[in-house]
XYZ file of C-alpha atoms in Angstrom:
764
model
C 35.662 142.522 103.131
C 38.819 144.490 102.206
C 38.416 146.419 105.925
C 38.754 142.309 107.221
C 41.800 141.495 105.247
C 43.164 144.788 106.735
C 42.866 143.911 110.290
C 44.082 140.193 109.591
C 47.585 141.575 107.831
C 47.404 143.661 111.223
C 47.124 141.048 113.845
C 49.349 138.272 111.741
C 52.123 141.720 111.703
C 51.638 142.319 115.832
C 51.872 138.062 116.346
C 55.052 138.410 114.112
C 56.661 140.992 115.893
C 55.614 138.895 119.511
C 57.132 136.211 117.709
C 60.950 138.018 117.843
C 60.602 138.683 121.171
C 62.419 136.360 123.738
C 63.127 136.409 127.739
C 66.023 136.869 130.072
C 65.501 135.067 133.300
C 67.972 134.497 136.243
C 69.342 134.409 139.458
C 71.711 136.474 141.383
C 73.385 135.529 144.753
C 76.302 136.950 147.077
C 78.229 134.291 148.900
C 75.665 131.786 148.674
C 72.274 133.841 149.849
C 69.806 135.609 147.041
C 70.004 139.307 146.411
C 67.058 140.842 147.635
C 65.398 143.726 145.105
C 68.257 144.014 142.888
C 68.162 145.879 139.529
C 68.298 144.386 136.541
C 68.517 146.025 133.394
C 69.333 146.124 129.871
C 71.774 149.031 129.304
C 70.633 151.699 126.534
C 67.089 150.160 126.756
C 63.802 150.650 128.794
C 64.297 146.666 129.509
C 64.423 145.958 133.435
C 63.033 144.598 136.685
C 64.036 143.484 140.068
C 65.098 141.134 141.759
C 62.829 138.750 144.215
C 62.973 137.920 147.630
C 65.123 134.445 146.177
C 67.053 136.683 144.230
C 64.939 135.690 140.952
C 64.142 138.195 138.008
C 62.776 137.754 134.751
C 62.659 140.528 131.908
C 59.858 139.661 129.323
C 59.750 140.670 125.478
C 62.921 141.575 124.866
C 63.375 142.142 120.894
C 65.652 139.839 118.978
C 69.332 141.081 119.580
C 72.465 141.261 121.657
C 72.579 143.640 125.197
C 74.371 144.241 128.008
C 72.879 142.781 130.681
C 73.491 145.317 134.454
C 73.020 143.710 137.617
C 72.981 146.068 140.561
C 72.362 147.162 144.478
C 73.346 149.580 146.269
C 76.521 148.150 148.143
C 76.963 145.525 146.000
C 79.623 145.340 142.962
C 77.738 145.442 139.760
C 77.493 142.959 137.078
C 77.707 143.084 133.651
C 77.010 140.182 131.019
C 76.682 139.862 127.135
C 73.097 138.340 126.522
C 71.858 137.680 122.693
C 67.980 136.873 121.986
C 67.859 135.371 118.769
C 65.074 132.716 117.359
C 67.617 129.958 118.136
C 68.139 131.460 121.470
C 64.599 132.832 122.574
C 65.375 132.502 126.154
C 68.307 132.812 128.460
C 68.649 131.302 131.840
C 71.477 132.969 133.717
C 73.136 132.311 137.137
C 75.181 135.101 138.420
C 77.155 136.009 141.624
C 77.618 139.595 143.117
C 80.081 140.221 145.715
C 79.653 143.279 148.452
C 81.580 147.195 148.173
C 84.068 147.898 150.471
C 82.538 150.004 153.091
C 79.418 149.337 151.621
C 76.346 149.947 153.288
C 74.795 146.441 152.826
C 77.800 145.460 155.339
C 76.809 144.345 158.958
C 78.325 146.760 161.746
C 77.398 146.434 165.371
C 78.905 149.334 167.061
C 76.266 151.879 166.234
C 73.731 150.036 168.303
C 75.602 147.186 169.875
C 73.528 144.678 167.865
C 74.462 143.436 164.264
C 72.262 145.540 161.875
C 73.266 146.283 157.955
C 74.942 149.575 157.879
C 72.207 151.000 155.487
C 69.313 150.054 158.431
C 71.664 151.397 161.409
C 69.925 155.075 162.392
C 73.563 155.740 163.926
C 76.428 156.192 160.873
C 79.413 153.937 161.258
C 82.286 154.247 158.666
C 83.929 151.048 157.849
C 87.409 149.977 156.575
C 88.716 146.639 155.591
C 92.004 144.672 155.575
C 91.713 145.817 151.756
C 91.721 149.536 152.337
C 94.805 149.359 155.079
C 96.826 147.142 152.480
C 97.279 150.465 150.284
C 99.428 151.853 152.830
C 101.092 149.100 155.199
C 102.303 150.037 158.452
C 103.235 148.278 161.685
C 100.549 148.972 164.038
C 97.069 150.086 164.187
C 97.588 153.407 165.882
C 99.462 154.697 161.919
C 97.575 152.853 159.843
C 94.166 155.447 160.820
C 95.758 158.289 159.194
C 94.835 157.601 155.663
C 90.612 157.956 157.056
C 89.449 161.277 157.193
C 88.253 163.381 160.451
C 90.912 161.342 161.939
C 94.687 161.742 163.072
C 97.449 159.695 164.801
C 98.556 162.749 166.735
C 102.373 162.022 168.338
C 102.665 163.775 171.587
C 106.439 163.239 172.244
C 109.137 163.557 170.042
C 111.261 161.136 172.343
C 108.973 158.598 172.962
C 107.185 158.956 169.729
C 103.805 157.663 172.794
C 101.054 159.324 170.391
C 97.114 159.068 170.638
C 94.150 159.296 167.941
C 92.269 162.346 167.719
C 88.265 162.422 165.404
C 87.310 165.580 164.188
C 89.902 167.681 166.608
C 89.196 166.387 169.758
C 92.133 165.291 171.652
C 92.891 161.274 171.997
C 91.764 160.860 175.767
C 88.283 161.730 174.104
C 88.642 158.325 171.669
C 87.539 154.763 172.698
C 89.308 152.329 171.554
C 87.745 148.880 171.580
C 88.110 145.166 170.550
C 85.286 143.013 169.723
C 83.022 145.924 171.293
C 84.699 145.266 174.822
C 86.307 148.314 176.126
C 90.249 147.588 176.385
C 92.553 150.159 175.041
C 92.093 153.018 177.703
C 93.220 155.264 180.300
C 96.858 154.144 180.893
C 97.469 151.855 177.819
C 96.168 154.341 175.168
C 99.536 155.632 175.053
C 101.210 152.107 174.081
C 98.224 150.025 173.468
C 97.655 150.863 169.681
C 100.577 149.218 168.887
C 101.435 145.152 168.754
C 96.991 144.206 167.428
C 98.407 141.535 164.768
C 96.636 143.335 161.325
C 96.144 139.557 160.275
C 93.616 139.060 162.704
C 92.316 142.184 162.308
C 88.345 141.448 160.043
C 86.948 145.469 159.996
C 87.365 148.506 162.098
C 84.426 150.438 162.732
C 84.739 153.832 163.646
C 81.396 156.080 165.202
C 82.332 159.933 165.289
C 80.379 161.889 168.187
C 79.701 160.873 171.646
C 78.235 157.342 172.670
C 78.638 157.310 176.145
C 74.667 155.992 176.257
C 75.914 153.027 175.129
C 79.756 152.648 176.158
C 80.212 154.819 179.022
C 82.678 157.063 179.923
C 85.255 157.891 177.432
C 83.848 157.935 174.663
C 82.679 161.586 174.283
C 84.440 162.502 170.964
C 84.097 159.171 168.969
C 85.261 155.495 168.973
C 87.075 152.243 166.946
C 86.139 149.523 167.248
C 88.646 146.462 165.869
C 87.001 143.551 164.944
C 89.010 139.894 164.785
C 88.059 137.548 162.402
C 85.897 134.626 163.219
C 87.965 131.385 163.646
C 85.489 130.069 160.713
C 86.310 132.535 157.836
C 90.089 132.811 158.842
C 92.460 131.248 156.463
C 93.998 128.306 157.700
C 97.113 130.274 157.647
C 97.707 133.599 156.975
C 101.413 135.718 157.063
C 102.706 139.226 156.121
C 106.324 139.868 156.443
C 107.483 143.821 156.148
C 110.824 145.557 155.879
C 111.685 149.159 155.425
C 114.929 150.815 154.310
C 115.236 152.676 157.893
C 115.589 148.595 159.433
C 112.418 148.427 160.778
C 110.807 144.957 160.323
C 107.186 143.325 160.972
C 105.568 140.195 161.276
C 101.892 138.992 161.002
C 101.029 135.490 161.238
C 98.037 133.761 161.604
C 97.308 130.318 162.024
C 93.332 128.804 162.399
C 93.018 125.672 164.381
C 90.211 123.220 165.422
C 90.119 121.749 169.012
C 87.878 119.338 169.037
C 84.928 118.893 167.025
C 82.809 122.158 168.300
C 85.923 124.478 168.918
C 87.494 126.234 166.287
C 90.670 128.890 167.120
C 92.479 131.804 165.584
C 96.580 132.448 166.496
C 98.066 135.059 165.532
C 101.780 136.815 166.575
C 102.808 140.154 166.042
C 106.184 140.982 165.725
C 108.348 144.705 165.551
C 112.056 145.166 165.562
C 113.749 148.671 165.127
C 117.620 148.521 166.716
C 119.120 150.991 164.793
C 119.239 154.659 166.179
C 118.822 157.369 163.524
C 119.510 160.920 163.648
C 119.312 162.567 159.996
C 117.808 166.172 161.292
C 121.361 166.523 163.438
C 119.882 167.534 167.062
C 121.657 164.611 168.524
C 118.255 162.935 169.581
C 116.933 159.878 167.379
C 114.358 160.615 164.878
C 111.982 157.658 165.798
C 112.042 155.208 169.016
C 113.626 151.910 168.853
C 111.214 149.115 169.769
C 110.916 146.085 170.191
C 107.317 144.143 170.701
C 106.060 141.132 170.104
C 101.885 140.335 170.555
C 100.313 137.169 170.887
C 96.394 136.439 170.219
C 94.139 133.890 170.259
C 90.259 133.580 169.603
C 88.746 130.788 170.640
C 84.829 129.762 169.029
C 82.681 127.207 170.512
C 79.536 125.579 168.577
C 76.280 125.720 170.277
C 72.884 124.830 170.031
C 70.515 126.914 167.946
C 74.205 128.925 167.056
C 74.480 130.684 170.380
C 77.445 132.802 170.512
C 80.191 131.670 172.761
C 83.725 133.481 171.956
C 86.964 134.076 174.202
C 90.087 135.482 173.468
C 93.271 136.374 174.735
C 96.121 139.145 174.053
C 99.776 139.704 175.682
C 102.019 142.146 174.704
C 105.290 142.981 175.499
C 107.498 146.152 174.679
C 110.831 147.522 175.278
C 111.097 151.163 173.757
C 113.615 153.508 173.993
C 114.206 157.168 172.552
C 116.905 160.006 173.505
C 120.368 160.654 172.638
C 121.654 158.763 170.086
C 124.778 157.590 172.141
C 122.391 156.206 175.215
C 122.675 152.891 176.244
C 120.605 150.947 178.901
C 123.613 151.713 181.449
C 122.250 155.000 181.738
C 118.787 154.327 182.131
C 117.612 156.732 185.021
C 120.689 158.529 185.275
C 121.117 162.567 184.307
C 124.205 161.455 182.153
C 122.824 160.754 178.900
C 119.079 161.964 178.576
C 116.628 158.904 177.228
C 113.180 157.996 177.846
C 112.928 154.158 178.293
C 109.303 152.693 178.726
C 109.302 148.650 179.678
C 105.664 147.212 179.012
C 103.781 144.309 179.825
C 100.315 143.549 178.973
C 97.536 141.149 179.062
C 93.826 141.429 178.032
C 90.592 138.435 177.774
C 87.313 139.596 175.983
C 84.930 137.399 175.812
C 80.743 136.827 175.083
C 78.344 134.210 175.947
C 75.044 134.169 175.101
C 72.700 132.719 177.564
C 70.850 129.069 177.051
C 67.094 130.480 177.341
C 65.224 131.208 174.712
C 65.817 135.552 175.060
C 68.765 136.841 173.758
C 70.446 137.967 176.661
C 74.186 137.885 176.060
C 77.205 137.916 178.780
C 79.880 140.192 177.606
C 83.134 140.687 180.096
C 86.961 141.622 179.563
C 89.733 142.426 181.906
C 93.141 143.658 181.554
C 96.186 144.453 183.178
C 98.601 147.406 182.368
C 102.219 147.035 183.603
C 104.863 150.054 182.861
C 108.252 150.713 183.691
C 109.917 154.345 182.628
C 111.997 156.748 182.759
C 112.196 160.015 181.577
C 115.367 161.268 181.403
C 116.099 160.364 185.419
C 112.311 160.552 186.617
C 110.880 157.208 187.099
C 107.771 156.945 186.169
C 105.712 153.211 187.397
C 102.154 152.632 186.906
C 99.871 149.541 187.216
C 96.271 148.981 185.866
C 93.672 146.854 186.190
C 90.402 146.825 184.471
C 87.270 144.362 185.112
C 84.148 145.223 182.610
C 81.140 142.732 182.903
C 77.725 143.506 180.688
C 74.238 141.885 180.156
C 72.229 142.993 176.857
C 68.927 142.057 176.438
C 68.186 142.042 172.738
C 64.405 142.152 172.500
C 61.777 142.763 169.647
C 58.508 144.311 170.858
C 56.108 144.002 167.927
C 56.761 144.417 164.141
C 58.010 149.052 164.674
C 60.126 148.408 168.515
C 63.611 147.118 168.494
C 64.676 147.162 172.318
C 68.332 146.683 173.520
C 68.134 146.619 177.608
C 71.671 146.590 179.626
C 73.679 146.677 182.784
C 77.518 147.153 183.195
C 80.229 147.118 186.227
C 83.326 148.407 185.424
C 86.120 148.380 188.256
C 89.071 150.433 187.473
C 92.341 149.361 189.795
C 95.280 152.459 189.327
C 98.856 152.855 191.264
C 101.648 154.860 190.298
C 104.450 156.486 191.608
C 103.035 160.015 191.111
C 100.971 162.616 193.286
C 98.036 161.477 191.528
C 97.898 158.345 193.629
C 99.413 160.173 196.978
C 97.381 161.780 199.523
C 99.483 163.213 202.440
C 102.307 161.531 200.744
C 101.084 158.331 200.960
C 99.836 155.795 198.562
C 96.728 155.800 198.065
C 95.683 153.812 193.971
C 92.573 155.036 192.452
C 89.974 152.663 192.618
C 86.388 152.896 191.260
C 83.566 151.061 190.953
C 81.379 152.348 187.573
C 77.543 150.285 187.887
C 75.465 151.428 184.828
C 72.495 150.736 183.213
C 71.455 151.806 179.772
C 68.022 151.231 177.293
C 67.690 151.723 173.603
C 64.604 151.575 171.323
C 64.813 151.926 167.806
C 61.566 152.560 166.604
C 60.083 151.662 163.030
C 57.909 154.646 162.023
C 57.261 153.269 158.396
C 59.048 152.216 155.742
C 61.699 155.177 154.986
C 61.571 156.682 159.155
C 63.692 155.223 162.216
C 63.972 156.905 165.121
C 66.647 155.718 168.184
C 66.064 156.493 171.824
C 68.737 155.938 174.385
C 69.087 156.264 178.035
C 72.120 155.538 180.397
C 72.514 155.798 183.724
C 75.500 155.173 185.590
C 77.158 155.820 189.225
C 80.561 157.071 189.844
C 81.873 155.672 193.135
C 83.933 159.180 193.240
C 81.624 161.086 190.783
C 78.496 160.253 191.892
C 74.919 159.691 189.290
C 75.719 160.700 185.556
C 73.552 160.486 182.871
C 73.596 160.405 179.508
C 70.249 160.531 176.259
C 70.542 160.388 172.985
C 68.763 160.651 169.818
C 69.330 159.632 166.375
C 66.773 159.811 163.020
C 67.091 158.374 159.688
C 65.305 158.773 156.894
C 66.345 156.186 153.549
C 64.689 157.131 150.048
C 62.686 154.370 148.603
C 65.254 153.697 146.134
C 67.643 153.324 148.841
C 70.243 155.943 147.078
C 69.585 158.112 149.806
C 70.007 158.280 153.288
C 69.803 161.555 155.706
C 70.862 160.676 159.431
C 70.854 163.379 162.060
C 72.639 162.627 165.893
C 72.195 164.083 169.254
C 73.716 163.223 172.299
C 75.097 163.627 175.355
C 78.987 162.115 176.836
C 80.904 162.313 179.321
C 84.642 161.907 180.865
C 86.399 161.395 184.053
C 89.913 161.804 183.716
C 93.470 160.941 184.668
C 95.936 163.089 183.315
C 98.826 160.972 184.179
C 97.457 158.254 182.043
C 96.568 160.294 179.032
C 98.664 163.087 178.658
C 102.547 162.435 178.195
C 104.168 165.812 178.643
C 102.939 164.985 182.179
C 105.319 162.500 182.806
C 108.577 163.512 180.799
C 109.828 165.362 183.869
C 110.627 169.075 181.530
C 107.998 170.552 183.365
C 106.117 170.863 187.054
C 102.778 169.457 187.126
C 99.951 171.691 188.489
C 96.637 171.530 189.930
C 94.589 174.048 190.807
C 91.457 172.421 191.707
C 89.746 168.993 192.075
C 88.912 167.455 188.843
C 85.040 167.141 187.557
C 83.960 164.973 184.801
C 84.072 166.680 181.665
C 80.820 166.813 180.016
C 79.634 167.344 176.380
C 76.418 167.775 173.767
C 76.780 166.691 170.231
C 74.965 166.949 167.180
C 75.034 165.484 163.719
C 73.780 165.441 160.434
C 75.140 163.023 158.121
C 73.860 162.353 154.035
C 74.871 159.985 152.298
C 74.228 159.951 148.146
C 74.883 156.795 145.812
C 74.932 156.975 142.443
C 74.949 153.841 139.987
C 75.759 154.872 136.171
C 74.883 153.631 133.236
C 78.410 152.113 132.581
C 78.652 150.093 135.576
C 80.645 152.182 137.586
C 79.680 153.329 141.373
C 79.979 156.827 142.950
C 79.191 157.439 146.478
C 78.541 160.770 149.012
C 79.434 161.250 152.090
C 78.710 164.343 153.433
C 78.258 165.823 157.710
C 78.188 168.427 159.583
C 79.090 168.395 163.461
C 79.574 170.527 166.376
C 80.516 169.821 170.469
C 79.994 171.992 172.982
C 82.050 170.880 176.531
C 81.088 171.820 180.131
C 83.513 171.273 182.699
C 86.362 170.476 179.860
C 89.948 169.558 181.401
C 92.580 171.659 179.331
C 96.181 171.434 180.061
C 97.727 175.251 179.735
C 101.357 175.100 178.530
C 101.513 178.733 178.086
C 100.383 180.467 181.849
C 104.293 178.995 183.007
C 106.832 177.724 180.360
C 107.935 175.548 183.889
C 104.321 174.360 184.360
C 101.779 171.916 182.860
C 98.438 173.642 184.480
C 95.455 171.460 184.891
C 92.142 172.408 185.845
C 88.332 172.471 184.833
C 87.384 174.959 181.876
C 85.883 177.986 183.474
C 84.475 178.623 180.391
C 83.576 176.418 177.773
C 85.076 174.177 174.399
C 83.330 174.071 171.277
C 84.508 171.205 168.261
C 82.671 172.272 164.702
C 82.854 172.022 161.094
C 81.860 169.614 157.824
C 83.759 166.894 156.280
C 82.582 165.050 153.024
C 83.986 161.969 151.925
C 83.758 160.301 147.728
C 84.125 157.363 146.467
C 84.815 156.623 143.370
C 84.296 152.638 141.743
C 84.707 152.905 138.043
C 84.283 149.558 135.842
C 87.977 149.935 134.419
C 89.767 149.056 137.698
C 90.511 152.304 138.877
C 88.985 153.385 142.446
C 89.153 156.673 143.965
C 88.559 157.126 147.989
C 89.002 160.618 149.053
C 87.907 162.968 151.804
C 88.279 166.727 153.672
C 87.723 168.036 157.352
C 87.277 171.706 158.013
C 86.693 172.381 161.748
C 87.502 174.704 164.568
C 88.061 173.474 167.582
C 88.513 176.534 170.382
C 87.868 177.484 174.174
C 85.467 180.402 175.713
C 87.533 180.974 179.170
C 86.291 183.107 182.004
C 89.522 186.139 182.104
C 88.722 186.877 185.695
C 85.910 189.745 185.056
C 83.276 187.610 183.764
C 83.804 188.094 179.760
C 84.441 184.589 177.909
C 87.842 185.320 175.750
C 88.225 182.618 172.553
C 91.359 180.787 172.460
C 92.385 178.153 169.703
C 92.968 174.898 170.922
C 96.943 173.597 170.288
C 97.994 170.914 168.378
C 94.868 171.198 166.209
C 94.495 171.909 162.736
C 91.991 173.355 160.960
C 91.701 171.821 157.739
C 92.541 168.055 157.117
C 92.434 166.382 153.770
C 93.156 162.021 152.758
C 92.975 160.155 149.559
C 94.152 157.000 147.836
C 93.872 156.247 144.555
C 94.390 152.556 143.061
C 94.139 150.767 140.133
C 94.321 147.249 139.252
C 95.736 145.577 136.013
C 93.659 142.376 135.882
C 95.192 140.178 133.845
C 98.505 140.606 135.056
C 97.665 140.616 138.669
C 99.141 144.012 139.306
C 97.942 146.813 141.138
C 99.165 150.370 142.101
C 97.747 152.207 145.035
C 98.659 155.994 145.725
C 97.934 157.470 149.036
C 98.260 160.682 151.059
C 97.166 163.403 153.635
C 97.155 166.873 153.800
C 97.235 168.911 156.838
C 96.861 172.680 157.796
C 99.001 174.834 160.610
C 98.244 173.956 164.124
C 98.599 176.347 167.358
C 102.057 174.605 169.471
C 103.331 175.439 172.870
C 106.574 177.908 172.645
C 108.023 178.298 175.264
C 106.872 181.327 176.135
C 107.251 185.550 174.498
C 110.798 184.914 173.888
C 110.435 181.513 171.933
C 111.960 181.898 168.251
C 110.048 179.224 166.706
C 106.730 179.491 164.059
C 103.928 179.865 166.646
C 102.170 177.713 163.924
C 102.836 175.025 162.136
C 103.167 174.569 158.255
C 100.683 173.033 155.546
C 102.041 169.365 155.259
C 101.577 166.082 153.685
C 102.854 162.413 153.770
C 102.003 160.808 150.236
C 103.117 156.933 149.740
C 103.076 154.661 146.584
C 102.710 151.437 146.375
C 102.843 148.290 144.000
C 101.490 144.684 144.469
C 101.504 141.446 142.530
C 99.157 138.441 143.257
C 99.343 135.150 142.392
C 96.911 132.423 142.351
C 98.205 130.696 144.692
C 97.307 133.174 147.534
C 101.194 134.951 147.112
C 101.486 138.422 146.995
C 104.772 140.331 146.733
C 104.626 144.307 147.465
C 106.824 146.939 147.429
C 106.943 151.239 147.294
C 107.518 154.374 148.618
C 106.785 155.908 152.021
C 106.875 159.620 152.941
C 107.511 160.597 149.080
C 108.219 164.539 149.914
C 110.636 162.950 152.548
C 108.794 165.972 154.931
C 110.281 166.130 158.445
C 109.505 169.413 161.248
C 112.267 171.750 161.517
C 115.026 170.871 163.118
C 114.889 172.627 166.325
C 111.704 170.453 167.501
C 113.201 169.593 170.499
C 113.929 172.890 172.063
C 117.433 172.798 174.101
C 118.038 168.938 172.845
C 122.152 169.779 173.526
C 121.069 170.030 177.397
C 118.162 167.689 178.785
C 118.781 168.154 181.938
C 118.564 172.048 182.234
C 122.485 171.958 183.799
C 122.780 175.771 181.705
C 119.674 177.072 182.376
C 119.502 179.891 184.816
C 116.182 180.517 186.623
C 114.918 183.363 189.461
C 113.885 183.040 192.570
C 109.881 182.465 191.033
C 111.745 179.543 189.212
C 110.816 181.208 186.090
C 113.742 180.998 183.736
C 116.175 184.086 183.164
C 117.825 184.383 179.643
C 121.564 184.448 179.475
C 123.843 184.603 176.709
C 123.762 180.759 176.027
C 119.955 181.140 176.295
C 118.963 184.124 175.375
C 114.909 182.981 174.174
C 115.074 181.644 177.945
C 113.860 178.408 177.076
C 114.430 175.230 178.616
C 114.723 171.341 177.181
C 111.327 170.335 175.872
C 109.829 167.715 173.412
C 106.169 168.881 172.957
C 106.218 170.811 170.085
C 105.618 168.265 168.126
C 103.209 168.206 165.220
C 104.667 165.069 162.375
C 106.863 162.706 162.786
C 110.644 163.167 162.328
C 110.784 160.143 160.079
C 112.053 160.904 156.372
C 111.364 158.795 153.025
C 111.933 155.436 153.089
C 111.428 152.217 150.620
C 109.874 149.487 152.284
C 108.891 145.491 150.623
C 106.862 142.865 152.261
C 105.400 139.060 151.000
C 101.598 138.119 152.484
C 100.100 134.582 151.677
C 96.850 133.013 152.690
C 96.067 129.565 152.449
C 92.870 128.286 152.818
C 91.470 124.517 152.859
């Protein structure tokens, strides 16, 4: 009997304990959609579960008490909420909403595989940068906005007209393809100037792939590609505006307006206007430190509603720019003369892009683009007039084949017309415009091996009307851990490029050197391997940490490298009799803390060089000009959420790079120094959608040396003596045997300056 009482007392005690527990049940959504397979846990306890496909979770048998409920998922902002389980509240029913993190793995990307997939699922490593990132250091054009992305460097190619291109992992600008909404818009002639004038108010995000992408995108996607994704009219603000000015008298305006055309068509109009008209020479060399510019860009995108949500968009852009740089006393009346030196460029450009999904059961889409570029230029007294027209059309068939195979099959046709007044388009002294027809077919198969492993195989065949058959394969492998916190990607592929040096190398146009071709140039080929590893950490306090590391190696055949050093009066072009290599490692770190502090930092160490036959069969290793061995970037942000104030500190750091000196007597350093551009900004947000921001750019007031332009006082070489072979002779007034040359450039000449601006977004 005694044992019975003891057993009864024990059971009653257990019932009492169970009676002092409750349950927490909730639904988690993101943008109205359920958050699948997220983690719901009570901080500091063993209680936890996951959300189902409807975003629902339930934590049972929770002892009475007060807890911190933490909802977390890879790529989404953590939610922390205090919950109490008591006799009066033994059951908690919650509805919670989270949002995607910047650069999150959950974001949809299209650039790596030419189809919409989440960043986590993409077998190709794709980096995403949203307007939030670019607003931390506001600039008037896309070219400058990329300066705080690890492994990417906007390179100025001329101290006078400030033209430039984008380097990816040390590879020069012509190896980078620039696209708008997946269409090859900025290429060839327009690479130099086309990176300006894209209204930032219309940019949804920028996707970047490092490494060859010729299997999908063809020529020029050798070193990587940058895809500017514009906003959909349906998700854009009704009105958006961003107006900024600097203490150097630069003025920039971005405007976006959404409107309707009937019941089934929406449109988004954008305008960018940039103006700088104050000749400034703070380094005292007699030349403008930065070019004077007057540029307007108009953009309009239409989106049409169709049955079964089929795609139909079409957009257009027009850019007109007048820029000049040179001796500060120059005026337009001296254009083309040999009295006062300047480089004056008038540019007019139009673009059309679109996509139309065919009205059939299969998912077949026709994408198209066309652009025309007209350039009227004078480099001193040397004219350069050029026209380029490109037409592009492409069909893609997106097809699922069973549960494991995801196919993409496509065919493309590209036509390029190029004409100028240089030897590039002259045959036997007669004008012969370049006309290239480039048809191609491609296929890729994304194979799901199992839950954790995925393989991507791709192959492309192109027929170039000048160079013949070109075949480009690719292979990508991705492994994802079961908890999705670890991702490893291995990429291997081939790229090719057909070069036109007059459209890509500004130094060929300055008139300071004679251009020489020693042979008929062949297409460049590259083989690239990348190993990428991503690790996500979710800390117990709701903070988020991400590590992203990559090792890369690119090997070139037939590389075209301009030779500035053999003869200081010439630029000699030929295919490299040897090979070239770009290799290195990069690391990105991303902290997002619950107290409002965000830190993004990255560093890349690389070695870019070429090995050339010295004539005896021995390969001699040479460092590539204007390529740093180390670069670092950072962005530190802190938000005072109660008062709507945030502070951003951004910067970059570059290691020494080899510079194009003018012969053995040139006294200027062969290598640049370590240098850094740093900026700070304060932003005040108001509930009405208004933002006011301001700060300081180039805090350290760094500028290159005063003698970056050789013999700036004699731009037409009137006081230079040449021998019978055309070589410069050292004289008392030219002891270092130099000629006028603006190509010794590694950093912008613009020093410290203040800036201020206003943004406004109006939604319905």
